[in-house]
Short mmCIF file of C-alpha atoms in Angstrom, two decimals:
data_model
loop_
_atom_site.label_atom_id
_atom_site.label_comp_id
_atom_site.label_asym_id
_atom_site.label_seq_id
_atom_site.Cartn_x
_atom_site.Cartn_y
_atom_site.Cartn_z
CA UNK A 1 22.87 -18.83 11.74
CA UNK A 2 25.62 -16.57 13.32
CA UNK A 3 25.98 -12.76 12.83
CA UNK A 4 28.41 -13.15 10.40
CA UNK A 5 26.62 -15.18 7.69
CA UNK A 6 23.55 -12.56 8.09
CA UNK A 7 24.85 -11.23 4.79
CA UNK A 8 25.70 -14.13 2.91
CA UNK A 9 21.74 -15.19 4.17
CA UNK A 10 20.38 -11.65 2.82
CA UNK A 11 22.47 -12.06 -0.47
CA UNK A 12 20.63 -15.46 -0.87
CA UNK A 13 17.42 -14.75 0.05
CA UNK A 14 17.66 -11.31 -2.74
CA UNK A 15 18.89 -13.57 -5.44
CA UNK A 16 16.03 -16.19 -5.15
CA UNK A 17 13.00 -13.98 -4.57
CA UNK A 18 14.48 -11.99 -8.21
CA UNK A 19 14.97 -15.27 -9.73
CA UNK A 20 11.48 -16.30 -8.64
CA UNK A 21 9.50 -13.00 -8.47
CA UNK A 22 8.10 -13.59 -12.29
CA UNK A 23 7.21 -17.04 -11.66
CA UNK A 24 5.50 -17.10 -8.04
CA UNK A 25 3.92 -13.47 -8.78
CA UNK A 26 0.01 -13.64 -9.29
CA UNK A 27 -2.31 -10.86 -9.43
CA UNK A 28 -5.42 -10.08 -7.39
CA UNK A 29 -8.54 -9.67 -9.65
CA UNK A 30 -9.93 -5.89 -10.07
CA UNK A 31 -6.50 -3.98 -9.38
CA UNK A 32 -5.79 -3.33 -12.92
CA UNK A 33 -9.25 -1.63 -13.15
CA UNK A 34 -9.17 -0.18 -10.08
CA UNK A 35 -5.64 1.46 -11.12
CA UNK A 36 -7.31 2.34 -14.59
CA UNK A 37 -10.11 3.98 -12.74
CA UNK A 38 -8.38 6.16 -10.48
CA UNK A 39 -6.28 7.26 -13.27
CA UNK A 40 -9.05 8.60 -15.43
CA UNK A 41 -10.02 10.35 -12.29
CA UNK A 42 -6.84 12.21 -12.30
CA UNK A 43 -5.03 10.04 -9.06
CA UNK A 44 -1.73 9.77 -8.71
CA UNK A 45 -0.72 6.25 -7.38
CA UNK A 46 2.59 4.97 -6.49
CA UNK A 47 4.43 2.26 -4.55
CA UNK A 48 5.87 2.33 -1.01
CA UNK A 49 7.65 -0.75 0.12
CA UNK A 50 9.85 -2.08 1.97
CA UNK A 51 11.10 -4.55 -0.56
CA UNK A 52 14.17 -3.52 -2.63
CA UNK A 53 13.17 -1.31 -6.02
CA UNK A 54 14.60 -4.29 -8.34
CA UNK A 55 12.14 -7.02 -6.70
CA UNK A 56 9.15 -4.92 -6.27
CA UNK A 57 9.54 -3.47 -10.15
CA UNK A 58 9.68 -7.19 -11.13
CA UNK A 59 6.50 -7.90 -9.21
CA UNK A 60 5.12 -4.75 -10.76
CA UNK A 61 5.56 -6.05 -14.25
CA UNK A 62 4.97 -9.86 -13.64
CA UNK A 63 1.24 -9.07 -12.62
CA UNK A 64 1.53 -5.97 -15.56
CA UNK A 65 0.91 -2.78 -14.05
CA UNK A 66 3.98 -1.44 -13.81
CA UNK A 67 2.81 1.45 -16.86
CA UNK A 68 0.01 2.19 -13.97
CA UNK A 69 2.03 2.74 -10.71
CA UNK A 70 5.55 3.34 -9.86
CA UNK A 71 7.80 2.88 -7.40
CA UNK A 72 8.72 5.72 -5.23
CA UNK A 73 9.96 4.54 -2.21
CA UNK A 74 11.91 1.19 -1.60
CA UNK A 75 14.16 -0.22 1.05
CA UNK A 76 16.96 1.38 -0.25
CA UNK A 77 15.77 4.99 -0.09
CA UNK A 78 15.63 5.37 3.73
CA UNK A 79 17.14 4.21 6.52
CA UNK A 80 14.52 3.44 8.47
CA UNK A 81 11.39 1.10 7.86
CA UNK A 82 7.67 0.49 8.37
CA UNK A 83 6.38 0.97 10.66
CA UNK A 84 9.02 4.19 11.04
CA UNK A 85 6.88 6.72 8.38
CA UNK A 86 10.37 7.64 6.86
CA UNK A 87 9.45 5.34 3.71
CA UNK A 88 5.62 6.94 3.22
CA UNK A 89 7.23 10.65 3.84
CA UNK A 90 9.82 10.06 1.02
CA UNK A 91 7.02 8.67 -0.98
CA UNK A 92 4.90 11.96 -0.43
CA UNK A 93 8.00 13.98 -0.79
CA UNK A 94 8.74 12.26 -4.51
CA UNK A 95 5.18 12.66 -5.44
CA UNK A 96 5.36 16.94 -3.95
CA UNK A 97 2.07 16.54 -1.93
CA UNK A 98 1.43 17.04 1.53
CA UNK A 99 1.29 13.47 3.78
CA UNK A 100 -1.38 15.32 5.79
CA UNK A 101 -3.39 14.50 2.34
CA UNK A 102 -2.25 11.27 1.39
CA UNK A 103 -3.96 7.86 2.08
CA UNK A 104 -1.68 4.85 2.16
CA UNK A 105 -3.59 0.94 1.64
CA UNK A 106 -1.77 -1.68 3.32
CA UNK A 107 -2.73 -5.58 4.19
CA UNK A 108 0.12 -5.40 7.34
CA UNK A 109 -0.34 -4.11 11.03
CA UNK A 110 3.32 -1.95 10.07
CA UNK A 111 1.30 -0.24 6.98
CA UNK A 112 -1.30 1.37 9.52
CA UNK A 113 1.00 2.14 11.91
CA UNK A 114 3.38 3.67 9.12
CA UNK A 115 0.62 5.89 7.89
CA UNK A 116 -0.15 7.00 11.48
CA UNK A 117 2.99 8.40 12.42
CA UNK A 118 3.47 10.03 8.95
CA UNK A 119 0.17 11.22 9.61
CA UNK A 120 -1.72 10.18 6.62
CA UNK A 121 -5.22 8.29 6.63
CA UNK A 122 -4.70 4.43 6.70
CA UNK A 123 -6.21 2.26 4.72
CA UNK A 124 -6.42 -1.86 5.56
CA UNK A 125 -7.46 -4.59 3.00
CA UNK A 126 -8.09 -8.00 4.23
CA UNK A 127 -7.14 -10.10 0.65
CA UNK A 128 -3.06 -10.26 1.89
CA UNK A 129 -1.00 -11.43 4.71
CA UNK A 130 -2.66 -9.09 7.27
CA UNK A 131 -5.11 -10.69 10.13
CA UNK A 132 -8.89 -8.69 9.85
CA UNK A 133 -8.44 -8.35 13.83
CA UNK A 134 -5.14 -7.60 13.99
CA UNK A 135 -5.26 -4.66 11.42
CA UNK A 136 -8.91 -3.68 13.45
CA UNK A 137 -7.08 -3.10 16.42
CA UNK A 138 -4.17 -0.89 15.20
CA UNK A 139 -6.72 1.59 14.25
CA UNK A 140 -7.23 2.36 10.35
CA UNK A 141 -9.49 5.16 8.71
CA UNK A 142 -11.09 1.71 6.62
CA UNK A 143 -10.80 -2.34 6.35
CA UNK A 144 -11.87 -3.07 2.96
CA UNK A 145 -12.44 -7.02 1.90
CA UNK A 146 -12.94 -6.23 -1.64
CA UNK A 147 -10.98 -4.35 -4.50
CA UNK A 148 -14.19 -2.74 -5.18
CA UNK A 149 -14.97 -1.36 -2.01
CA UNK A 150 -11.37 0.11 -2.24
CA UNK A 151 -11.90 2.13 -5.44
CA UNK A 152 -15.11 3.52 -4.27
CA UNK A 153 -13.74 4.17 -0.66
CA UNK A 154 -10.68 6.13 -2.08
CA UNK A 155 -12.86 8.01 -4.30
CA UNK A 156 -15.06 9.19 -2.23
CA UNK A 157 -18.20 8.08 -4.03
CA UNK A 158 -21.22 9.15 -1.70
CA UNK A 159 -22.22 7.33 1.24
CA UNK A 160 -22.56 4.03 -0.56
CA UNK A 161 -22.73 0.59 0.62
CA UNK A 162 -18.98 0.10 -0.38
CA UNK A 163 -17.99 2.78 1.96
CA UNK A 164 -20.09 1.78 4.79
CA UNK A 165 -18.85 -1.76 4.66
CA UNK A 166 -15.07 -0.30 4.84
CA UNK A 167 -16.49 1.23 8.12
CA UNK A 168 -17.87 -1.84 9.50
CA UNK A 169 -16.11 -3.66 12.27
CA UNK A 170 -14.26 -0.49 13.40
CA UNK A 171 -15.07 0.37 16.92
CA UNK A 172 -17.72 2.83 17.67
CA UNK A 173 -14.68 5.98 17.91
CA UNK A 174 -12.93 4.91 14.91
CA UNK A 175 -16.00 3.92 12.67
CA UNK A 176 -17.01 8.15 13.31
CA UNK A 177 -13.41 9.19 13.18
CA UNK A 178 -13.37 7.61 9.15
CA UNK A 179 -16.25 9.02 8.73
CA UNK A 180 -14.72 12.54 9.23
CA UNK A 181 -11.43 11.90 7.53
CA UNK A 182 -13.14 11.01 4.53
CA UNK A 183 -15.66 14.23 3.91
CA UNK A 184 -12.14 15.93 4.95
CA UNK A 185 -9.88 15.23 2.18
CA UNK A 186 -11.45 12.32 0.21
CA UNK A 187 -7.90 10.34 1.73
CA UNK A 188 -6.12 10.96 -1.24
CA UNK A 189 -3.37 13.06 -1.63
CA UNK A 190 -3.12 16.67 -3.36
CA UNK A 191 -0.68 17.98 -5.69
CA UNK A 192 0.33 21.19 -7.85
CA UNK A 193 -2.78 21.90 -9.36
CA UNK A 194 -5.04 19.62 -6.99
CA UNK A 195 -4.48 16.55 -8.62
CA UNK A 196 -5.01 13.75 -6.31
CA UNK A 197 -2.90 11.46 -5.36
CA UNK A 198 -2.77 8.13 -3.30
CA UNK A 199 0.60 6.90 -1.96
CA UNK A 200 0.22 2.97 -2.43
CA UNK A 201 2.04 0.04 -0.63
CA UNK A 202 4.98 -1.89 -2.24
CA UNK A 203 3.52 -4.83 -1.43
CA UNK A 204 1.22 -3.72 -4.50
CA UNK A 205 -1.71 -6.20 -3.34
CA UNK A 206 0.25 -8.94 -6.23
CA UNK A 207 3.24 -10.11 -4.45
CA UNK A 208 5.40 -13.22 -4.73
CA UNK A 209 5.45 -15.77 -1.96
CA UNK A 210 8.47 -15.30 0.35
CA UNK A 211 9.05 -11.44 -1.28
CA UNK A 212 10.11 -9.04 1.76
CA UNK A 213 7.80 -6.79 3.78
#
């Protein structure tokens, strides 16, 4: 594996995750919905990843939600990657909202730490590749086990038992911190006419085996 075959390697390895995408691809129960959901309550989501836009469409449509979210911000559209926050910034920038009111839901250690440094809230769910400990200790505003803890953590729905479990397992600091980030700004993200909007991961919680991070 010298240097010089690193793109004959890369020009493999894109060729067999877009021939494969549609047949490895399997959705996670509930995201439709959840999608569906946050629609009818006026949210804005889209796709940040740091797959290429061709693959992560594909995995978009082989799961079928690509009529629900979009993709905003792919490998090709910055230079720099997760966990730089150059991706999630362009992502806010597309969408015209502010980052400062954006959440961004991620199952990887680099989505956290993303969101951090664009300073948006973070959001970790525990159903992809991500380790519960390892996403614990990079310091999200939520770990969420279940798509519907998710929908009724990112709208903001009371102080119900969904939105205490997100909390639970933070440390002490960070468990109080969420708490305040949430009666904040909901973690969503505002636009023209404050419509909300939530800056979603590429890795769209349905993603083929062997796809890129």
């Amino acid at each position: 594996e010298a240097p010089d075959h690193g793109h004959d390697l890369d020009v493999a390895y894109r060729e067999w995750n877009l021939a494969n995408t549609a047949r490895l691809i399997r959705r996670y129960d509930g995201v439709p919905e959840m999608l569906l959901t946050l629609a009818d309550a006026a949210v804005r989501t889209a796709v940040a990843t740091s797959t290429r836009r061709e693959t992560a469409r594909l995995a978009l449509e082989g799961v079928g939600i690509d009529h629900l979210v979009d993709v905003v911000a792919a490998l090709e559209d910055t230079t720099r990657h997760k966990p730089e926050p150059d991706p999630l910034l362009h992502a806010a920038a597309s969408l015209g909202v502010d980052p400062a009111d954006c959440v961004y839901v991620g199952d990887a250690t680099v989505d956290v730490l993303a969101a951090r440094a664009a300073g948006m809230a973070a959001v970790a769910v525990t159903w992809g590749a991500g380790d519960r400990g390892a996403l614990v200790a990079t310091g999200p505003d939520a770990v969420v086990d279940t798509v519907p803890d998710l929908t009724a953590y990112l709208l903001g729905r009371g102080d119900g038992a969904g939105r205490r479990r997100a909390r639970e397992g933070l440390p002490g600091e960070q468990a109080r911190r969420a708490g305040v980030s949430r009666r904040r700004g909901d973690g969503l993200c505002r636009g023209a006419g404050a419509r909300r909007a939530a800056a979603r991961q590429a890795d769209e919680r349905a993603r083929a085996p062997g796809s890129g991070r």
